[in-house]
Coordinates of C-alpha atoms in Angstrom, one line a residue:
M1 CA -2.3 3.5 -39.3
A2 CA 0.5 4.9 -37.1
V3 CA 0.1 2.2 -34.3
T4 CA 1.1 -1.4 -34.3
L5 CA -0.1 -3.6 -31.4
V6 CA 2.3 -6.3 -30.0
N7 CA 2.3 -8.9 -27.4
P8 CA 6.2 -9.6 -27.0
E9 CA 7.6 -13.1 -26.4
G10 CA 8.3 -13.7 -22.8
L11 CA 5.1 -11.8 -21.6
P12 CA 1.5 -13.1 -21.2
K13 CA -0.6 -12.9 -24.3
P14 CA -4.0 -11.7 -23.1
D15 CA -6.9 -11.8 -25.6
V16 CA -8.5 -8.6 -24.3
Y17 CA -5.5 -6.3 -24.6
R18 CA -2.0 -6.0 -25.9
Q19 CA 1.2 -5.5 -23.9
L20 CA 2.5 -2.6 -26.0
S21 CA 2.0 -0.4 -29.0
I22 CA 4.6 1.0 -31.3
A23 CA 3.7 4.3 -32.5
Q24 CA 5.0 6.0 -35.6
G25 CA 3.4 9.6 -36.4
S26 CA 3.8 13.1 -36.1
R27 CA 1.0 14.0 -33.9
L28 CA 0.3 13.0 -30.3
V29 CA -3.2 13.3 -29.1
F30 CA -3.9 13.2 -25.4
L31 CA -7.7 12.8 -24.8
A32 CA -9.3 13.8 -21.6
G33 CA -11.2 11.0 -19.9
Q34 CA -14.3 10.3 -21.7
V35 CA -17.6 9.4 -19.8
A36 CA -21.2 8.3 -20.4
R37 CA -22.5 11.6 -21.7
D38 CA -24.0 12.3 -25.2
A39 CA -23.2 15.4 -27.4
E40 CA -25.6 17.5 -25.5
G41 CA -24.1 16.5 -22.1
N42 CA -27.1 14.2 -21.3
K43 CA -26.5 11.1 -19.0
V44 CA -26.3 7.7 -20.9
G45 CA -26.7 4.5 -19.2
E46 CA -27.3 5.6 -15.7
G47 CA -26.6 2.7 -13.4
D48 CA -25.7 0.5 -16.5
F49 CA -22.0 -0.2 -16.5
A50 CA -21.8 -1.8 -19.9
A51 CA -23.9 1.1 -21.5
Q52 CA -21.5 3.6 -19.9
V53 CA -18.4 1.7 -21.2
E54 CA -20.0 1.7 -24.6
Q55 CA -20.7 5.5 -24.6
A56 CA -17.1 6.3 -23.2
Y57 CA -15.6 4.2 -26.1
L58 CA -17.9 6.0 -28.7
N59 CA -16.8 9.5 -27.3
V60 CA -13.2 8.5 -27.7
A61 CA -13.9 7.8 -31.4
T62 CA -15.9 10.9 -31.9
A63 CA -13.1 13.1 -30.4
L64 CA -10.5 11.5 -32.6
A65 CA -12.6 11.8 -35.7
E66 CA -12.7 15.5 -35.1
V67 CA -8.9 15.8 -35.5
G68 CA -8.7 13.5 -38.4
G69 CA -8.2 10.2 -36.4
S70 CA -10.0 7.0 -35.5
F71 CA -10.1 4.5 -32.8
D72 CA -7.4 2.6 -34.8
D73 CA -5.0 5.5 -33.9
V74 CA -5.2 4.8 -30.1
A75 CA -1.9 3.9 -28.7
K76 CA -2.9 3.4 -25.1
L77 CA -6.2 3.5 -22.9
T78 CA -6.5 4.2 -19.3
I79 CA -9.8 3.0 -17.8
Y80 CA -11.0 4.2 -14.4
V81 CA -13.9 2.1 -12.8
V82 CA -15.7 3.0 -9.8
D83 CA -15.8 0.0 -7.3
W84 CA -14.1 -2.4 -9.6
N85 CA -14.7 -6.0 -8.7
A86 CA -14.6 -9.2 -10.8
E87 CA -18.3 -9.2 -11.5
K88 CA -17.8 -6.1 -13.6
Y89 CA -15.4 -7.8 -16.0
P90 CA -18.0 -9.4 -18.4
L91 CA -19.9 -6.1 -18.4
L92 CA -16.6 -4.2 -19.3
G93 CA -16.2 -6.7 -22.2
E94 CA -20.0 -6.3 -23.3
G95 CA -19.7 -2.5 -23.5
V96 CA -16.3 -2.6 -25.4
A97 CA -17.8 -5.2 -27.7
R98 CA -20.8 -3.1 -28.4
A99 CA -18.8 0.1 -29.2
A100 CA -16.5 -1.9 -31.3
A101 CA -19.3 -3.3 -33.4
K102 CA -20.8 0.1 -34.0
L103 CA -17.5 1.6 -34.9
G104 CA -16.3 -1.5 -37.0
V105 CA -12.9 -1.5 -35.1
D106 CA -10.7 -4.0 -33.1
P107 CA -10.9 -2.5 -29.6
V108 CA -7.9 -4.4 -28.3
K109 CA -5.3 -1.9 -27.1
P110 CA -2.8 -1.6 -24.3
I111 CA -4.8 -0.9 -21.5
T112 CA -4.3 0.2 -17.8
L113 CA -7.5 -0.5 -15.7
L114 CA -7.9 1.3 -12.3
G115 CA -10.3 0.9 -9.6
V116 CA -11.3 4.1 -8.0
A117 CA -13.7 5.2 -5.2
A118 CA -15.5 7.9 -7.4
L119 CA -15.4 10.0 -10.5
G120 CA -16.2 13.5 -11.1
E121 CA -19.9 13.1 -10.9
P122 CA -21.8 10.7 -8.7
D123 CA -23.6 8.8 -11.5
L124 CA -20.5 8.0 -13.5
L125 CA -19.3 4.4 -13.3
V126 CA -16.4 4.5 -15.8
E127 CA -14.0 7.0 -17.5
V128 CA -11.9 6.2 -20.5
E129 CA -8.7 8.3 -21.3
A130 CA -6.9 7.8 -24.6
T131 CA -3.5 8.6 -26.1
A132 CA -3.4 8.4 -30.0
V133 CA -0.9 8.8 -32.5
L134 CA -1.7 10.4 -35.9
D135 CA 0.5 10.6 -39.1

């Protein structure tokens, strides 16, 4: 694995993400934001925030597998959430946990979470963008 996750001394140590990642590899992978669409482009989890988070994470893993990587190679995630509020926090965790269970991975990564007014299509509630490092 080319990515080591760290919570440095002197910074908070959150359970749900890490403050930084140290990447050692020869290939950087910049993955476009992934949304709640299956391989055929069909909507997944319409109106269900947790289901959309799960599908977006699964899509990140699918894309990385295509180039010889896995979710373990993710160095950083950026998550865009429509109309973010505190009530969505447990649903975000639920969707991430379900995807992690299916993938058999630890989903804890450095994350930037941004609340946005809208995404590219009106039914989308979340988009997950990833940067990965492969050996």
